Amino acid sequence: MKKTFFKMTMGLGNMVLAAQQVQARTCAPREDVVKRLVETYGETRRGLGIARQGAVMEVYASDQTGSWTIAVTLPDGMTCLIATGQAYEEMAEALPPNV
Protein backbone atom coordinates (compact mmCIF):
# COMPACT_ATOMS: atom_id res chain seq x y z
CA MET A 1 0.00 0.00 0.00
CA LYS A 2 2.83 2.41 0.85
CA LYS A 3 4.52 1.73 -2.52
CA THR A 4 1.29 2.45 -4.40
CA PHE A 5 0.73 5.69 -2.48
CA PHE A 6 4.34 6.73 -3.11
CA LYS A 7 4.01 6.05 -6.86
CA MET A 8 0.76 8.02 -7.03
CA THR A 9 2.33 10.94 -5.18
CA MET A 10 5.37 10.95 -7.47
CA GLY A 11 3.15 10.76 -10.55
CA LEU A 12 1.06 13.72 -9.38
CA GLY A 13 4.23 15.70 -8.64
CA ASN A 14 5.57 15.01 -12.13
CA MET A 15 2.30 16.18 -13.72
CA VAL A 16 2.41 19.43 -11.72
CA LEU A 17 6.01 20.07 -12.77
CA ALA A 18 5.17 19.33 -16.42
CA ALA A 19 2.21 21.73 -16.32
CA GLN A 20 4.42 24.48 -14.89
CA GLN A 21 7.00 23.94 -17.64
CA VAL A 22 4.34 24.11 -20.36
CA GLN A 23 2.97 27.34 -18.90
CA ALA A 24 6.47 28.82 -18.77
CA ARG A 25 6.86 28.16 -22.50
CA THR A 26 3.50 29.56 -23.59
CA CYS A 27 3.46 32.75 -21.48
CA ALA A 28 5.80 35.72 -21.69
CA PRO A 29 5.71 39.51 -21.39
CA ARG A 30 3.26 40.92 -23.99
CA GLU A 31 5.94 42.87 -25.84
CA ASP A 32 7.96 39.68 -26.44
CA VAL A 33 4.93 37.68 -27.61
CA VAL A 34 3.73 40.36 -30.05
CA LYS A 35 7.25 40.81 -31.43
CA ARG A 36 7.54 37.08 -32.11
CA LEU A 37 4.10 36.87 -33.73
CA VAL A 38 4.97 39.76 -36.06
CA GLU A 39 8.58 38.82 -36.89
CA THR A 40 8.28 35.02 -37.05
CA TYR A 41 4.76 34.48 -38.33
CA GLY A 42 3.87 37.80 -39.99
CA GLU A 43 0.72 38.03 -37.86
CA THR A 44 -0.99 41.29 -36.96
CA ARG A 45 -3.78 41.98 -34.49
CA ARG A 46 -7.22 41.49 -36.05
CA GLY A 47 -9.51 41.81 -33.04
CA LEU A 48 -9.70 42.07 -29.28
CA GLY A 49 -12.10 41.79 -26.39
CA ILE A 50 -12.20 42.14 -22.62
CA ALA A 51 -12.36 38.89 -20.68
CA ARG A 52 -12.90 38.22 -16.99
CA GLN A 53 -10.82 39.89 -14.29
CA GLY A 54 -9.39 42.51 -16.63
CA ALA A 55 -7.75 40.13 -19.11
CA VAL A 56 -7.59 41.13 -22.77
CA MET A 57 -8.15 38.53 -25.52
CA GLU A 58 -6.52 39.26 -28.89
CA VAL A 59 -6.67 37.52 -32.25
CA TYR A 60 -3.60 37.74 -34.50
CA ALA A 61 -3.47 36.46 -38.09
CA SER A 62 -1.42 36.57 -41.29
CA ASP A 63 -2.95 37.18 -44.73
CA GLN A 64 0.08 35.62 -46.44
CA THR A 65 0.29 32.32 -44.55
CA GLY A 66 -3.19 32.01 -43.05
CA SER A 67 -1.74 31.31 -39.60
CA TRP A 68 -3.64 32.63 -36.57
CA THR A 69 -3.11 32.93 -32.82
CA ILE A 70 -5.42 33.67 -29.90
CA ALA A 71 -3.61 35.26 -26.96
CA VAL A 72 -4.77 36.48 -23.55
CA THR A 73 -2.94 39.25 -21.70
CA LEU A 74 -3.39 39.35 -17.94
CA PRO A 75 -3.43 42.57 -15.90
CA ASP A 76 0.19 41.91 -14.83
CA GLY A 77 1.34 42.19 -18.47
CA MET A 78 1.95 38.49 -19.07
CA THR A 79 0.54 37.16 -22.34
CA CYS A 80 -0.37 33.51 -22.78
CA LEU A 81 -1.01 31.73 -26.07
CA ILE A 82 -4.40 30.02 -25.95
CA ALA A 83 -4.70 28.54 -29.46
CA THR A 84 -2.98 28.61 -32.84
CA GLY A 85 -3.91 27.29 -36.26
CA GLN A 86 -4.03 27.66 -40.02
CA ALA A 87 -6.46 28.76 -42.75
CA TYR A 88 -7.56 32.06 -41.17
CA GLU A 89 -10.28 33.84 -43.13
CA GLU A 90 -11.76 37.22 -42.34
CA MET A 91 -15.53 37.32 -42.65
CA ALA A 92 -18.08 40.10 -42.57
CA GLU A 93 -21.44 38.43 -42.16
CA ALA A 94 -24.62 40.47 -41.98
CA LEU A 95 -26.56 40.31 -38.73
CA PRO A 96 -29.71 38.21 -38.86
CA PRO A 97 -32.97 40.16 -39.06
CA ASN A 98 -34.89 40.74 -35.82
CA VAL A 99 -37.52 38.08 -35.41
CSV table of N, CA and C in Angstrom, one decimal:
chain,number,residue,atom,x,y,z
A,1,MET,N,0.8,-1.2,0.0
A,1,MET,CA,0.0,0.0,0.0
A,1,MET,C,0.9,1.3,0.0
A,2,LYS,N,2.0,1.2,0.8
A,2,LYS,CA,2.8,2.4,0.9
A,2,LYS,C,3.5,2.7,-0.5
A,3,LYS,N,3.9,1.6,-1.2
A,3,LYS,CA,4.5,1.7,-2.5
A,3,LYS,C,3.5,2.4,-3.5
A,4,THR,N,2.3,1.9,-3.5
A,4,THR,CA,1.3,2.4,-4.4
A,4,THR,C,1.1,3.9,-4.1
A,5,PHE,N,0.9,4.3,-2.9
A,5,PHE,CA,0.7,5.7,-2.5
A,5,PHE,C,1.9,6.5,-2.9
A,6,PHE,N,3.1,6.0,-2.7
A,6,PHE,CA,4.3,6.7,-3.1
A,6,PHE,C,4.4,7.0,-4.6
A,7,LYS,N,4.0,5.9,-5.4
A,7,LYS,CA,4.0,6.0,-6.9
A,7,LYS,C,3.0,7.1,-7.3
A,8,MET,N,1.8,7.1,-6.7
A,8,MET,CA,0.8,8.0,-7.0
A,8,MET,C,1.2,9.4,-6.7
A,9,THR,N,1.9,9.6,-5.6
A,9,THR,CA,2.3,10.9,-5.2
A,9,THR,C,3.4,11.4,-6.1
A,10,MET,N,4.3,10.6,-6.5
A,10,MET,CA,5.4,10.9,-7.5
A,10,MET,C,4.8,11.3,-8.8
A,11,GLY,N,3.8,10.5,-9.3
A,11,GLY,CA,3.1,10.8,-10.6
A,11,GLY,C,2.5,12.1,-10.6
A,12,LEU,N,1.7,12.4,-9.5
A,12,LEU,CA,1.1,13.7,-9.4
A,12,LEU,C,2.1,14.8,-9.4
A,13,GLY,N,3.2,14.7,-8.7
A,13,GLY,CA,4.2,15.7,-8.6
A,13,GLY,C,4.8,15.9,-10.0
A,14,ASN,N,5.0,14.9,-10.8
A,14,ASN,CA,5.6,15.0,-12.1
A,14,ASN,C,4.6,15.7,-13.0
A,15,MET,N,3.3,15.5,-12.9
A,15,MET,CA,2.3,16.2,-13.7
A,15,MET,C,2.3,17.7,-13.4
A,16,VAL,N,2.4,18.0,-12.1
A,16,VAL,CA,2.4,19.4,-11.7
A,16,VAL,C,3.6,20.1,-12.3
A,17,LEU,N,4.8,19.5,-12.2
A,17,LEU,CA,6.0,20.1,-12.8
A,17,LEU,C,5.9,20.2,-14.3
A,18,ALA,N,5.3,19.2,-15.0
A,18,ALA,CA,5.2,19.3,-16.4
A,18,ALA,C,4.2,20.5,-16.8
A,19,ALA,N,3.2,20.6,-16.0
A,19,ALA,CA,2.2,21.7,-16.3
A,19,ALA,C,2.9,23.1,-16.1
A,20,GLN,N,3.7,23.2,-15.1
A,20,GLN,CA,4.4,24.5,-14.9
A,20,GLN,C,5.4,24.8,-16.0
A,21,GLN,N,6.1,23.7,-16.5
A,21,GLN,CA,7.0,23.9,-17.6
A,21,GLN,C,6.3,24.3,-18.9
A,22,VAL,N,5.1,23.7,-19.2
A,22,VAL,CA,4.3,24.1,-20.4
A,22,VAL,C,3.9,25.5,-20.3
A,23,GLN,N,3.4,26.0,-19.1
A,23,GLN,CA,3.0,27.3,-18.9
A,23,GLN,C,4.1,28.3,-19.1
A,24,ALA,N,5.3,27.9,-18.6
A,24,ALA,CA,6.5,28.8,-18.8
A,24,ALA,C,6.8,29.0,-20.2
A,25,ARG,N,6.5,28.0,-21.1
A,25,ARG,CA,6.9,28.2,-22.5
A,25,ARG,C,5.8,28.9,-23.3
A,26,THR,N,4.6,28.9,-22.8
A,26,THR,CA,3.5,29.6,-23.6
A,26,THR,C,3.1,30.9,-23.1
A,27,CYS,N,3.7,31.4,-22.0
A,27,CYS,CA,3.5,32.8,-21.5
A,27,CYS,C,4.8,33.6,-21.4
A,28,ALA,N,4.6,34.8,-21.7
A,28,ALA,CA,5.8,35.7,-21.7
A,28,ALA,C,5.3,37.1,-21.6
A,29,PRO,N,6.2,38.1,-21.4
A,29,PRO,CA,5.7,39.5,-21.4
A,29,PRO,C,5.1,39.8,-22.8
A,30,ARG,N,4.0,40.6,-22.8
A,30,ARG,CA,3.3,40.9,-24.0
A,30,ARG,C,4.2,41.4,-25.1
A,31,GLU,N,5.1,42.3,-24.8
A,31,GLU,CA,5.9,42.9,-25.8
A,31,GLU,C,6.7,41.8,-26.6
A,32,ASP,N,7.2,40.8,-25.8
A,32,ASP,CA,8.0,39.7,-26.4
A,32,ASP,C,7.1,38.8,-27.3
A,33,VAL,N,5.9,38.5,-26.8
A,33,VAL,CA,4.9,37.7,-27.6
A,33,VAL,C,4.5,38.4,-28.9
A,34,VAL,N,4.2,39.6,-28.8
A,34,VAL,CA,3.7,40.4,-30.0
A,34,VAL,C,4.9,40.4,-31.0
A,35,LYS,N,6.1,40.7,-30.6
A,35,LYS,CA,7.3,40.8,-31.4
A,35,LYS,C,7.5,39.5,-32.2
A,36,ARG,N,7.3,38.4,-31.5
A,36,ARG,CA,7.5,37.1,-32.1
A,36,ARG,C,6.4,36.8,-33.1
A,37,LEU,N,5.2,37.1,-32.8
A,37,LEU,CA,4.1,36.9,-33.7
A,37,LEU,C,4.3,37.7,-35.0
A,38,VAL,N,4.8,38.9,-34.9
A,38,VAL,CA,5.0,39.8,-36.1
A,38,VAL,C,6.2,39.3,-36.9
A,39,GLU,N,7.3,39.1,-36.2
A,39,GLU,CA,8.6,38.8,-36.9
A,39,GLU,C,8.7,37.4,-37.4
A,40,THR,N,8.2,36.4,-36.7
A,40,THR,CA,8.3,35.0,-37.1
A,40,THR,C,7.1,34.6,-37.9
A,41,TYR,N,5.9,35.0,-37.6
A,41,TYR,CA,4.8,34.5,-38.3
A,41,TYR,C,4.1,35.5,-39.2
A,42,GLY,N,4.5,36.8,-39.2
A,42,GLY,CA,3.9,37.8,-40.0
A,42,GLY,C,2.4,38.1,-39.6
A,43,GLU,N,2.1,37.8,-38.3
A,43,GLU,CA,0.7,38.0,-37.9
A,43,GLU,C,0.5,39.4,-37.3
A,44,THR,N,-0.6,40.0,-37.5
A,44,THR,CA,-1.0,41.3,-37.0
A,44,THR,C,-2.3,41.1,-36.2
A,45,ARG,N,-2.6,42.1,-35.3
A,45,ARG,CA,-3.8,42.0,-34.5
A,45,ARG,C,-5.0,42.3,-35.4
A,46,ARG,N,-6.0,41.4,-35.3
A,46,ARG,CA,-7.2,41.5,-36.1
A,46,ARG,C,-8.4,41.8,-35.2
A,47,GLY,N,-8.4,41.5,-33.9
A,47,GLY,CA,-9.5,41.8,-33.0
A,47,GLY,C,-9.1,41.7,-31.6
A,48,LEU,N,-10.0,42.2,-30.7
A,48,LEU,CA,-9.7,42.1,-29.3
A,48,LEU,C,-11.0,42.2,-28.5
A,49,GLY,N,-10.9,41.7,-27.3
A,49,GLY,CA,-12.1,41.8,-26.4
A,49,GLY,C,-11.6,41.7,-24.9
A,50,ILE,N,-12.5,42.2,-24.0
A,50,ILE,CA,-12.2,42.1,-22.6
A,50,ILE,C,-12.8,40.9,-22.0
A,51,ALA,N,-11.9,40.1,-21.3
A,51,ALA,CA,-12.4,38.9,-20.7
A,51,ALA,C,-12.5,39.1,-19.2
A,52,ARG,N,-12.7,38.1,-18.4
A,52,ARG,CA,-12.9,38.2,-17.0
A,52,ARG,C,-11.7,38.8,-16.3
A,53,GLN,N,-11.9,39.4,-15.2
A,53,GLN,CA,-10.8,39.9,-14.3
A,53,GLN,C,-9.8,40.8,-15.0
A,54,GLY,N,-10.3,41.5,-16.0
A,54,GLY,CA,-9.4,42.5,-16.6
A,54,GLY,C,-8.4,42.0,-17.7
A,55,ALA,N,-8.6,40.7,-18.1
A,55,ALA,CA,-7.8,40.1,-19.1
A,55,ALA,C,-8.2,40.6,-20.5
A,56,VAL,N,-7.3,40.7,-21.4
A,56,VAL,CA,-7.6,41.1,-22.8
A,56,VAL,C,-7.3,40.0,-23.7
A,57,MET,N,-8.3,39.6,-24.5
A,57,MET,CA,-8.2,38.5,-25.5
A,57,MET,C,-7.9,39.2,-26.9
A,58,GLU,N,-6.9,38.7,-27.6
A,58,GLU,CA,-6.5,39.3,-28.9
A,58,GLU,C,-6.4,38.1,-29.9
A,59,VAL,N,-6.8,38.4,-31.1
A,59,VAL,CA,-6.7,37.5,-32.3
A,59,VAL,C,-5.7,38.1,-33.2
A,60,TYR,N,-4.6,37.4,-33.5
A,60,TYR,CA,-3.6,37.7,-34.5
A,60,TYR,C,-3.7,36.8,-35.7
A,61,ALA,N,-3.4,37.3,-36.9
A,61,ALA,CA,-3.5,36.5,-38.1
A,61,ALA,C,-2.6,37.0,-39.2
A,62,SER,N,-2.2,36.2,-40.1
A,62,SER,CA,-1.4,36.6,-41.3
A,62,SER,C,-2.2,36.3,-42.6
A,63,ASP,N,-2.3,37.3,-43.4
A,63,ASP,CA,-3.0,37.2,-44.7
A,63,ASP,C,-2.1,36.3,-45.7
A,64,GLN,N,-0.8,36.4,-45.5
A,64,GLN,CA,0.1,35.6,-46.4
A,64,GLN,C,0.1,34.1,-46.2
A,65,THR,N,0.2,33.7,-44.9
A,65,THR,CA,0.3,32.3,-44.6
A,65,THR,C,-1.0,31.7,-44.1
A,66,GLY,N,-1.9,32.5,-43.6
A,66,GLY,CA,-3.2,32.0,-43.0
A,66,GLY,C,-3.1,31.5,-41.6
A,67,SER,N,-1.9,31.7,-41.0
A,67,SER,CA,-1.7,31.3,-39.6
A,67,SER,C,-2.5,32.3,-38.7
A,68,TRP,N,-2.9,31.8,-37.5
A,68,TRP,CA,-3.6,32.6,-36.6
A,68,TRP,C,-3.3,32.2,-35.2
A,69,THR,N,-3.4,33.2,-34.2
A,69,THR,CA,-3.1,32.9,-32.8
A,69,THR,C,-4.1,33.7,-32.0
A,70,ILE,N,-4.6,33.0,-30.9
A,70,ILE,CA,-5.4,33.7,-29.9
A,70,ILE,C,-4.6,33.8,-28.7
A,71,ALA,N,-4.4,35.0,-28.1
A,71,ALA,CA,-3.6,35.3,-27.0
A,71,ALA,C,-4.4,36.0,-25.9
A,72,VAL,N,-4.1,35.8,-24.6
A,72,VAL,CA,-4.8,36.5,-23.6
A,72,VAL,C,-3.7,37.2,-22.7
A,73,THR,N,-3.9,38.5,-22.5
A,73,THR,CA,-2.9,39.2,-21.7
A,73,THR,C,-3.6,39.5,-20.4
A,74,LEU,N,-2.9,39.2,-19.3
A,74,LEU,CA,-3.4,39.3,-17.9
A,74,LEU,C,-3.0,40.7,-17.4
A,75,PRO,N,-3.7,41.2,-16.4
A,75,PRO,CA,-3.4,42.6,-15.9
A,75,PRO,C,-2.0,42.8,-15.5
A,76,ASP,N,-1.2,41.7,-15.2
A,76,ASP,CA,0.2,41.9,-14.8
A,76,ASP,C,1.1,42.0,-16.0
A,77,GLY,N,0.5,42.0,-17.3
A,77,GLY,CA,1.3,42.2,-18.5
A,77,GLY,C,1.8,40.9,-19.1
A,78,MET,N,1.6,39.8,-18.5
A,78,MET,CA,1.9,38.5,-19.1
A,78,MET,C,0.9,38.1,-20.1
A,79,THR,N,1.4,37.6,-21.3
A,79,THR,CA,0.5,37.2,-22.3
A,79,THR,C,0.7,35.7,-22.5
A,80,CYS,N,-0.4,35.0,-22.6
A,80,CYS,CA,-0.4,33.5,-22.8
A,80,CYS,C,-1.0,33.1,-24.1
A,81,LEU,N,-0.4,32.2,-24.8
A,81,LEU,CA,-1.0,31.7,-26.1
A,81,LEU,C,-2.1,30.7,-25.7
A,82,ILE,N,-3.3,30.9,-26.3
A,82,ILE,CA,-4.4,30.0,-26.0
A,82,ILE,C,-4.6,29.0,-27.1
A,83,ALA,N,-4.5,29.4,-28.3
A,83,ALA,CA,-4.7,28.5,-29.5
A,83,ALA,C,-4.0,29.1,-30.7
A,84,THR,N,-3.6,28.2,-31.6
A,84,THR,CA,-3.0,28.6,-32.8
A,84,THR,C,-3.5,27.7,-33.9
A,85,GLY,N,-3.4,28.1,-35.2
A,85,GLY,CA,-3.9,27.3,-36.3
A,85,GLY,C,-3.6,27.9,-37.6
A,86,GLN,N,-4.2,27.3,-38.6
A,86,GLN,CA,-4.0,27.7,-40.0
A,86,GLN,C,-5.4,28.0,-40.7
A,87,ALA,N,-5.3,28.5,-41.9
A,87,ALA,CA,-6.5,28.8,-42.8
A,87,ALA,C,-7.4,29.9,-42.2
A,88,TYR,N,-6.8,30.9,-41.7
A,88,TYR,CA,-7.6,32.1,-41.2
A,88,TYR,C,-8.2,32.8,-42.3
A,89,GLU,N,-9.5,33.1,-42.1
A,89,GLU,CA,-10.3,33.8,-43.1
A,89,GLU,C,-11.1,34.9,-42.4
A,90,GLU,N,-11.0,36.1,-42.9
A,90,GLU,CA,-11.8,37.2,-42.3
A,90,GLU,C,-13.1,37.2,-43.0
A,91,MET,N,-14.2,37.4,-42.1
A,91,MET,CA,-15.5,37.3,-42.6
A,91,MET,C,-16.3,38.5,-42.1
A,92,ALA,N,-17.2,39.0,-43.0
A,92,ALA,CA,-18.1,40.1,-42.6
A,92,ALA,C,-19.5,39.7,-42.9
A,93,GLU,N,-20.1,38.9,-42.0
A,93,GLU,CA,-21.4,38.4,-42.2
A,93,GLU,C,-22.5,39.5,-41.7
A,94,ALA,N,-23.5,39.6,-42.4
A,94,ALA,CA,-24.6,40.5,-42.0
A,94,ALA,C,-25.3,39.9,-40.8
A,95,LEU,N,-25.8,40.8,-39.9
A,95,LEU,CA,-26.6,40.3,-38.7
A,95,LEU,C,-27.9,39.8,-39.2
A,96,PRO,N,-28.4,38.7,-38.5
A,96,PRO,CA,-29.7,38.2,-38.9
A,96,PRO,C,-30.8,39.2,-38.6
A,97,PRO,N,-31.9,39.2,-39.3
A,97,PRO,CA,-33.0,40.2,-39.1
A,97,PRO,C,-33.6,39.9,-37.7
A,98,ASN,N,-34.2,40.9,-37.1
A,98,ASN,CA,-34.9,40.7,-35.8
A,98,ASN,C,-36.1,39.9,-36.1
A,99,VAL,N,-36.4,39.0,-35.2
A,99,VAL,CA,-37.5,38.1,-35.4
A,99,VAL,C,-38.6,38.4,-34.4
